[in-house]
Amino acid sequence: MARLVAPALAAVAWGLLGAPGCGRGPSAPVAARDGVAIALYYHPGVRYAVIDDRRWVDVAGDSVVFDHIDPGGGLSSLVIEPLAGALEIGACLRERIAPDAASGLAVPALRCAVRGRPGRYLVRLLYMSWALAYRVEHDIAMTAPDRATVVSRFAIVAPAWRTRAEVAVFDGVAGGESPPRELARGTIALDGGTALLATPPREVTARLRRIYDGAVRKPDGPDTRDPRWARDSHSAVWVWLELGVPGLAPGPVHVHVDLPGEAIRDIDVPAAGRRGGAAELRLPLWIDDRLRGKRDRWTDAPDDAVLSDRFLVSVANTGDAPREVWIEEQLRAGARRTVGRAWPRSPEVDRRRLRMKLTVAPGGIERAGFAVDYER
């Protein structure tokens, strides 16, 4: 985690608080002021906060006590600097001052050595905390066939510091492969409760798509180069919601669907259920019990250099309305792949999957076939 400290502190200094004078030319000096700003970062496996706390302290001797220091903060990341007045700050140690009268809990604090004239000084404390974090949930409402409305809510368990803070939440971490992306910002009360930030409702492109991906894949199953990979099949045809919003922060999603020709539904999709590509986010909603798929696969692997998969796929519609169904098949890893012998039409193929659209009449069955040859 140590490698995150320097870029994280730099990010908050230049991002959350702004880069003074950047691109604006000379400007009049701005008086330093007190206040708390918190930047919250998340990436799978890593989450932390950068706290920028500017406060007035009274100096009467050779040390001062800073209370309301987050107990999850690391002293190795702590930077303390005076913003107004000639004050030198030396070594700091953690201690716990007398119990707070309101809560009855001892307050995490720092005692720091100081050198300066007696008086009042404005001091900045900048540090990282591994305890402060945010949780996110999304609400999606789809009432038109080509668009949906998205609202994201971020929950933060605030420390009981009896003040307010400017807060920004980010997807990503400083020093990562991509720069952190700001998701929301606002002012919250640091009162020990759970604070909420919400994004304004935004409209995104969306569509429901019925997909038959009949393969059974297990996390502990064979490698994709193994002929046995994904050989078993199931019959469920899922209804997926595809959204033109690939950057939705990781978290659970509640989806409300109210469309002509569909039953009104409310579905909760866990964070682990999401699928995403370079251009869209996909959410599995429900199984269409009036559609039933069948997938047969034959695999030939005469040696370690080549492998061929042949497929026959069918979808039956027991409902009273025609349904557009997409056949999908995830592709194996391979140095080279060739798709051929496809009917009734050529499929769409990208580096991860093969797709073919069928329209299944009420009471009808549609079939498709194709083959994929791999050089391993």
Short mmCIF file of C-alpha atoms in Angstrom, two decimals:
data_model
loop_
_atom_site.label_atom_id
_atom_site.label_comp_id
_atom_site.label_asym_id
_atom_site.label_seq_id
_atom_site.Cartn_x
_atom_site.Cartn_y
_atom_site.Cartn_z
CA MET A 1 0.00 0.00 0.00
CA ALA A 2 2.94 2.34 0.56
CA ARG A 3 3.29 3.01 -3.16
CA LEU A 4 -0.20 4.57 -3.14
CA VAL A 5 0.59 7.23 -0.54
CA ALA A 6 2.48 9.82 -2.59
CA PRO A 7 0.23 9.77 -5.69
CA ALA A 8 -2.89 9.70 -3.52
CA LEU A 9 -1.88 12.76 -1.51
CA ALA A 10 -0.86 14.56 -4.69
CA ALA A 11 -4.18 13.69 -6.30
CA VAL A 12 -6.21 15.23 -3.51
CA ALA A 13 -4.04 18.33 -3.41
CA TRP A 14 -4.46 18.94 -7.14
CA GLY A 15 -7.83 17.33 -7.80
CA LEU A 16 -10.26 17.62 -4.90
CA LEU A 17 -8.97 20.98 -3.72
CA GLY A 18 -8.04 22.33 -7.12
CA ALA A 19 -4.70 23.36 -8.58
CA PRO A 20 -4.15 26.98 -7.47
CA GLY A 21 -3.87 29.32 -10.42
CA CYS A 22 -3.63 26.47 -12.94
CA GLY A 23 -4.27 27.89 -16.41
CA ARG A 24 -5.65 31.17 -15.04
CA GLY A 25 -2.58 33.38 -14.92
CA PRO A 26 -1.71 35.65 -11.98
CA SER A 27 -4.40 36.00 -9.34
CA ALA A 28 -4.83 37.78 -6.06
CA PRO A 29 -3.73 35.86 -2.94
CA VAL A 30 -6.54 33.89 -1.30
CA ALA A 31 -6.73 33.89 2.48
CA ALA A 32 -6.28 30.43 3.99
CA ARG A 33 -9.43 29.07 5.62
CA ASP A 34 -10.34 26.13 7.80
CA GLY A 35 -12.49 23.16 6.82
CA VAL A 36 -12.40 19.44 6.01
CA ALA A 37 -12.23 17.88 2.55
CA ILE A 38 -12.34 14.11 1.98
CA ALA A 39 -11.64 12.21 -1.24
CA LEU A 40 -12.82 8.56 -1.29
CA TYR A 41 -11.28 6.11 -3.77
CA TYR A 42 -12.26 2.57 -4.75
CA HIS A 43 -10.78 -0.08 -7.01
CA PRO A 44 -11.47 -3.82 -6.63
CA GLY A 45 -9.28 -4.92 -3.74
CA VAL A 46 -8.23 -1.39 -2.74
CA ARG A 47 -10.17 1.37 -1.02
CA TYR A 48 -8.99 4.38 0.96
CA ALA A 49 -9.71 8.01 1.74
CA VAL A 50 -7.50 11.08 1.64
CA ILE A 51 -8.41 13.57 4.37
CA ASP A 52 -7.44 17.25 4.12
CA ASP A 53 -8.21 18.83 7.50
CA ARG A 54 -7.50 22.55 7.97
CA ARG A 55 -8.08 23.78 11.50
CA TRP A 56 -7.10 26.44 14.02
CA VAL A 57 -4.97 25.38 17.00
CA ASP A 58 -3.95 27.30 20.11
CA VAL A 59 -0.28 27.06 21.05
CA ALA A 60 0.65 27.72 24.67
CA GLY A 61 3.60 25.37 25.23
CA ASP A 62 5.87 22.93 23.43
CA SER A 63 3.13 20.56 22.19
CA VAL A 64 -0.40 20.57 20.82
CA VAL A 65 -3.09 17.90 20.65
CA PHE A 66 -5.05 17.31 17.44
CA ASP A 67 -8.29 15.48 18.19
CA HIS A 68 -10.70 13.90 15.71
CA ILE A 69 -7.96 12.07 13.79
CA ASP A 70 -9.43 9.09 11.96
CA PRO A 71 -8.20 5.92 13.71
CA GLY A 72 -7.82 4.22 10.33
CA GLY A 73 -5.30 6.85 9.25
CA GLY A 74 -1.68 5.89 8.77
CA LEU A 75 0.97 8.05 10.43
CA SER A 76 3.33 7.16 7.59
CA SER A 77 1.11 9.21 5.25
CA LEU A 78 0.62 12.15 7.62
CA VAL A 79 1.68 15.60 6.44
CA ILE A 80 1.23 18.56 8.82
CA GLU A 81 2.02 22.10 7.75
CA PRO A 82 1.22 25.56 9.11
CA LEU A 83 -0.83 27.72 6.74
CA ALA A 84 -0.68 30.95 8.72
CA GLY A 85 1.97 32.01 11.20
CA ALA A 86 5.55 30.98 12.00
CA LEU A 87 5.03 27.59 13.62
CA GLU A 88 7.35 24.59 13.48
CA ILE A 89 5.80 21.14 13.96
CA GLY A 90 7.92 18.20 15.08
CA ALA A 91 7.30 14.53 15.84
CA CYS A 92 3.78 13.26 16.53
CA LEU A 93 2.51 10.35 18.61
CA ARG A 94 -0.94 8.80 18.86
CA GLU A 95 -2.81 9.08 22.13
CA ARG A 96 -6.40 8.95 23.34
CA ILE A 97 -7.70 11.98 25.16
CA ALA A 98 -10.40 11.92 27.83
CA PRO A 99 -13.76 10.38 26.91
CA ASP A 100 -16.07 12.61 24.91
CA ALA A 101 -18.90 13.87 27.12
CA ALA A 102 -21.56 13.26 24.48
CA SER A 103 -20.56 9.76 23.35
CA GLY A 104 -18.60 8.47 26.33
CA LEU A 105 -15.90 7.22 23.92
CA ALA A 106 -12.23 8.11 24.02
CA VAL A 107 -11.31 10.30 21.03
CA PRO A 108 -8.38 9.28 18.78
CA ALA A 109 -5.83 12.09 18.85
CA LEU A 110 -2.27 13.09 18.01
CA ARG A 111 0.15 14.94 20.26
CA CYS A 112 2.75 16.84 18.25
CA ALA A 113 5.80 18.78 19.35
CA VAL A 114 5.70 22.44 18.26
CA ARG A 115 7.92 25.50 18.38
CA GLY A 116 6.47 28.97 18.02
CA ARG A 117 5.13 32.00 19.80
CA PRO A 118 2.01 31.45 21.91
CA GLY A 119 -1.08 32.18 19.86
CA ARG A 120 -3.53 30.81 17.33
CA TYR A 121 -2.37 29.13 14.11
CA LEU A 122 -4.09 27.66 11.06
CA VAL A 123 -2.70 24.17 10.42
CA ARG A 124 -3.27 21.65 7.63
CA LEU A 125 -3.33 17.88 8.31
CA LEU A 126 -3.24 15.72 5.19
CA TYR A 127 -3.32 11.92 5.53
CA MET A 128 -4.73 8.66 4.21
CA SER A 129 -7.30 6.47 5.96
CA TRP A 130 -7.99 2.82 5.19
CA ALA A 131 -11.16 2.84 7.32
CA LEU A 132 -13.28 5.48 5.57
CA ALA A 133 -15.00 4.17 2.44
CA TYR A 134 -18.19 4.46 0.40
CA ARG A 135 -20.85 2.01 -0.75
CA VAL A 136 -22.77 2.61 -3.95
CA GLU A 137 -26.16 1.48 -5.21
CA HIS A 138 -27.80 2.33 -8.52
CA ASP A 139 -31.47 2.71 -9.46
CA ILE A 140 -32.38 2.21 -13.12
CA ALA A 141 -35.86 2.85 -14.49
CA MET A 142 -36.70 1.72 -18.03
CA THR A 143 -40.04 2.94 -19.35
CA ALA A 144 -39.08 3.35 -23.02
CA PRO A 145 -37.65 0.64 -25.29
CA ASP A 146 -34.48 2.56 -26.18
CA ARG A 147 -33.48 4.46 -23.03
CA ALA A 148 -33.37 4.33 -19.24
CA THR A 149 -32.86 6.73 -16.33
CA VAL A 150 -30.00 6.10 -13.91
CA VAL A 151 -29.53 7.50 -10.39
CA SER A 152 -26.50 6.53 -8.29
CA ARG A 153 -26.39 6.86 -4.49
CA PHE A 154 -23.23 6.76 -2.41
CA ALA A 155 -23.40 5.92 1.31
CA ILE A 156 -20.60 7.03 3.64
CA VAL A 157 -20.36 6.15 7.33
CA ALA A 158 -19.12 9.50 8.61
CA PRO A 159 -16.85 9.99 11.62
CA ALA A 160 -18.34 11.87 14.60
CA TRP A 161 -16.31 15.07 14.24
CA ARG A 162 -19.23 17.49 14.69
CA THR A 163 -18.47 19.48 11.56
CA ARG A 164 -19.17 19.34 7.83
CA ALA A 165 -16.92 18.22 5.00
CA GLU A 166 -16.62 18.62 1.26
CA VAL A 167 -16.57 15.06 -0.10
CA ALA A 168 -15.74 13.65 -3.53
CA VAL A 169 -15.98 9.96 -4.48
CA PHE A 170 -13.87 8.39 -7.21
CA ASP A 171 -13.82 5.16 -9.18
CA GLY A 172 -10.18 4.11 -9.40
CA VAL A 173 -7.07 4.86 -7.37
CA ALA A 174 -4.15 7.23 -7.82
CA GLY A 175 -1.22 5.58 -9.55
CA GLY A 176 -3.42 2.97 -11.25
CA GLU A 177 -3.57 2.06 -14.93
CA SER A 178 -6.25 4.71 -15.52
CA PRO A 179 -6.69 7.98 -13.61
CA PRO A 180 -9.45 8.03 -10.98
CA ARG A 181 -12.83 9.13 -12.35
CA GLU A 182 -14.96 11.43 -10.22
CA LEU A 183 -18.45 10.02 -9.60
CA ALA A 184 -20.05 12.54 -7.24
CA ARG A 185 -19.27 15.34 -4.82
CA GLY A 186 -21.10 17.31 -2.18
CA THR A 187 -21.17 18.44 1.44
CA ILE A 188 -21.99 16.01 4.25
CA ALA A 189 -22.30 16.21 8.04
CA LEU A 190 -19.60 14.40 10.01
CA ASP A 191 -21.93 13.41 12.83
CA GLY A 192 -21.30 9.67 13.17
CA GLY A 193 -24.25 8.75 10.96
CA THR A 194 -24.53 7.51 7.38
CA ALA A 195 -24.37 10.32 4.85
CA LEU A 196 -25.71 10.05 1.29
CA LEU A 197 -24.57 11.62 -1.95
CA ALA A 198 -26.68 11.16 -5.09
CA THR A 199 -26.07 11.94 -8.73
CA PRO A 200 -28.69 13.84 -10.73
CA PRO A 201 -30.89 11.52 -12.83
CA ARG A 202 -29.31 10.93 -16.22
CA GLU A 203 -30.75 9.35 -19.33
CA VAL A 204 -28.73 6.67 -21.15
CA THR A 205 -29.30 4.46 -24.16
CA ALA A 206 -30.74 1.08 -23.20
CA ARG A 207 -32.45 -2.00 -24.59
CA LEU A 208 -33.74 -5.36 -23.43
CA ARG A 209 -32.19 -8.32 -25.21
CA ARG A 210 -33.13 -12.00 -24.96
CA ILE A 211 -29.98 -14.08 -25.06
CA TYR A 212 -29.43 -17.81 -25.22
CA ASP A 213 -25.89 -18.59 -24.10
CA GLY A 214 -26.37 -22.28 -23.50
CA ALA A 215 -22.93 -23.25 -22.22
CA VAL A 216 -22.32 -24.23 -18.59
CA ARG A 217 -19.02 -22.73 -17.42
CA LYS A 218 -17.57 -23.33 -13.97
CA PRO A 219 -14.86 -21.21 -12.34
CA ASP A 220 -12.99 -24.37 -11.37
CA GLY A 221 -13.62 -26.08 -14.71
CA PRO A 222 -11.15 -26.94 -17.46
CA ASP A 223 -9.09 -24.33 -19.30
CA THR A 224 -10.57 -22.98 -22.55
CA ARG A 225 -7.94 -24.93 -24.51
CA ASP A 226 -9.23 -28.18 -23.02
CA PRO A 227 -11.72 -29.98 -25.33
CA ARG A 228 -13.99 -30.54 -22.29
CA TRP A 229 -14.37 -26.79 -21.62
CA ALA A 230 -18.05 -25.63 -21.65
CA ARG A 231 -19.26 -28.93 -23.08
CA ASP A 232 -22.39 -29.12 -20.89
CA SER A 233 -25.48 -27.07 -21.73
CA HIS A 234 -28.62 -25.60 -20.17
CA SER A 235 -31.92 -24.42 -21.68
CA ALA A 236 -32.54 -21.03 -20.00
CA VAL A 237 -33.02 -17.94 -22.17
CA TRP A 238 -32.18 -14.85 -20.13
CA VAL A 239 -33.47 -11.31 -20.57
CA TRP A 240 -30.58 -8.87 -20.27
CA LEU A 241 -30.55 -5.09 -19.96
CA GLU A 242 -27.85 -3.50 -22.08
CA LEU A 243 -26.90 0.05 -21.14
CA GLY A 244 -24.72 2.55 -22.96
CA VAL A 245 -23.00 3.48 -19.69
CA PRO A 246 -19.85 1.34 -19.25
CA GLY A 247 -18.50 3.51 -16.42
CA LEU A 248 -21.15 2.74 -13.79
CA ALA A 249 -19.36 2.37 -10.44
CA PRO A 250 -19.14 -1.19 -9.04
CA GLY A 251 -22.14 -1.93 -6.84
CA PRO A 252 -25.61 -3.55 -6.76
CA VAL A 253 -28.30 -2.31 -9.13
CA HIS A 254 -32.09 -2.09 -8.73
CA VAL A 255 -33.90 -2.18 -12.07
CA HIS A 256 -37.53 -1.20 -12.71
CA VAL A 257 -38.94 -2.27 -16.10
CA ASP A 258 -42.31 -1.02 -17.37
CA LEU A 259 -42.53 -1.59 -21.13
CA PRO A 260 -45.31 -2.51 -23.59
CA GLY A 261 -45.38 -6.26 -24.13
CA GLU A 262 -43.51 -6.97 -20.88
CA ALA A 263 -44.74 -7.59 -17.35
CA ILE A 264 -43.86 -4.82 -14.89
CA ARG A 265 -40.83 -6.01 -12.98
CA ASP A 266 -38.48 -4.90 -10.22
CA ILE A 267 -35.18 -6.77 -10.11
CA ASP A 268 -32.14 -6.52 -7.85
CA VAL A 269 -28.88 -7.35 -9.61
CA PRO A 270 -25.88 -7.99 -7.33
CA ALA A 271 -22.57 -6.36 -8.18
CA ALA A 272 -21.10 -9.74 -9.13
CA GLY A 273 -23.85 -10.27 -11.74
CA ARG A 274 -22.83 -7.34 -13.91
CA ARG A 275 -21.06 -7.83 -17.22
CA GLY A 276 -19.29 -5.08 -19.07
CA GLY A 277 -17.55 -4.52 -22.38
CA ALA A 278 -15.75 -1.58 -23.89
CA ALA A 279 -18.98 0.16 -24.89
CA GLU A 280 -21.79 -1.07 -22.66
CA LEU A 281 -22.89 -2.55 -19.36
CA ARG A 282 -25.03 -5.71 -19.30
CA LEU A 283 -27.31 -6.79 -16.44
CA PRO A 284 -29.06 -10.19 -16.23
CA LEU A 285 -32.71 -9.58 -15.27
CA TRP A 286 -34.89 -12.70 -15.54
CA ILE A 287 -35.36 -16.00 -17.35
CA ASP A 288 -38.05 -15.94 -20.05
CA ASP A 289 -40.03 -19.07 -19.18
CA ARG A 290 -41.79 -19.04 -22.56
CA LEU A 291 -38.52 -19.59 -24.41
CA ARG A 292 -36.44 -22.73 -24.25
CA GLY A 293 -33.06 -23.29 -25.82
CA LYS A 294 -31.11 -26.38 -26.82
CA ARG A 295 -27.38 -26.47 -27.55
CA ASP A 296 -25.45 -29.40 -28.99
CA ARG A 297 -21.68 -29.26 -29.46
CA TRP A 298 -19.26 -31.70 -31.03
CA THR A 299 -15.53 -31.20 -30.50
CA ASP A 300 -12.71 -32.66 -32.59
CA ALA A 301 -9.14 -32.34 -31.30
CA PRO A 302 -6.92 -34.66 -33.34
CA ASP A 303 -3.73 -33.20 -31.85
CA ASP A 304 -2.42 -30.41 -29.61
CA ALA A 305 -2.22 -27.92 -32.48
CA VAL A 306 -5.82 -27.73 -33.74
CA LEU A 307 -9.34 -28.01 -32.32
CA SER A 308 -12.76 -27.71 -33.96
CA ASP A 309 -16.17 -27.07 -32.36
CA ARG A 310 -19.40 -27.67 -34.28
CA PHE A 311 -22.70 -26.33 -32.92
CA LEU A 312 -26.40 -26.93 -33.49
CA VAL A 313 -28.58 -24.51 -31.49
CA SER A 314 -32.37 -24.22 -31.38
CA VAL A 315 -34.85 -21.97 -29.53
CA ALA A 316 -38.54 -22.79 -29.02
CA ASN A 317 -41.19 -20.14 -28.29
CA THR A 318 -44.27 -21.29 -26.35
CA GLY A 319 -45.61 -17.75 -25.96
CA ASP A 320 -48.17 -15.81 -28.00
CA ALA A 321 -45.82 -13.12 -29.35
CA PRO A 322 -42.79 -13.34 -31.66
CA ARG A 323 -39.46 -12.98 -29.85
CA GLU A 324 -36.08 -11.82 -31.04
CA VAL A 325 -33.43 -14.06 -29.48
CA TRP A 326 -29.68 -13.71 -29.76
CA ILE A 327 -27.61 -16.88 -29.80
CA GLU A 328 -24.29 -16.28 -28.06
CA GLU A 329 -21.26 -18.52 -27.73
CA GLN A 330 -18.10 -17.52 -25.92
CA LEU A 331 -14.97 -18.33 -27.88
CA ARG A 332 -11.97 -20.29 -26.72
CA ALA A 333 -8.52 -18.79 -26.47
CA GLY A 334 -6.48 -19.51 -29.56
CA ALA A 335 -3.72 -18.17 -31.74
CA ARG A 336 -6.13 -18.15 -34.68
CA ARG A 337 -9.89 -18.73 -35.01
CA THR A 338 -11.98 -19.32 -38.11
CA VAL A 339 -15.81 -19.32 -38.14
CA GLY A 340 -17.55 -21.15 -40.96
CA ARG A 341 -20.44 -23.37 -42.08
CA ALA A 342 -22.86 -20.90 -40.48
CA TRP A 343 -26.58 -20.95 -41.19
CA PRO A 344 -29.19 -19.45 -41.55
CA ARG A 345 -26.88 -16.39 -41.66
CA SER A 346 -23.36 -15.32 -40.81
CA PRO A 347 -22.86 -14.46 -37.13
CA GLU A 348 -21.28 -11.37 -35.63
CA VAL A 349 -17.86 -12.22 -34.19
CA ASP A 350 -15.55 -10.27 -31.91
CA ARG A 351 -12.51 -11.38 -29.93
CA ARG A 352 -14.63 -12.83 -27.08
CA ARG A 353 -17.86 -14.18 -28.52
CA LEU A 354 -19.99 -15.13 -31.48
CA ARG A 355 -23.55 -13.78 -31.85
CA MET A 356 -26.42 -14.58 -34.19
CA LYS A 357 -29.97 -13.17 -34.14
CA LEU A 358 -33.05 -15.36 -34.59
CA THR A 359 -36.71 -14.31 -34.66
CA VAL A 360 -38.88 -17.07 -33.19
CA ALA A 361 -42.59 -17.07 -34.06
CA PRO A 362 -45.26 -17.93 -31.46
CA GLY A 363 -45.35 -21.70 -31.09
CA GLY A 364 -42.34 -21.99 -33.39
CA ILE A 365 -38.77 -23.24 -33.31
CA GLU A 366 -35.75 -21.65 -34.96
CA ARG A 367 -32.40 -23.35 -35.46
CA ALA A 368 -28.86 -22.24 -36.23
CA GLY A 369 -25.55 -23.94 -36.86
CA PHE A 370 -21.91 -22.93 -37.13
CA ALA A 371 -18.40 -24.23 -36.63
CA VAL A 372 -15.29 -22.67 -35.10
CA ASP A 373 -11.80 -23.92 -35.92
CA TYR A 374 -8.92 -23.03 -33.59
CA GLU A 375 -5.17 -23.12 -33.97
CA ARG A 376 -3.86 -23.53 -30.43
#
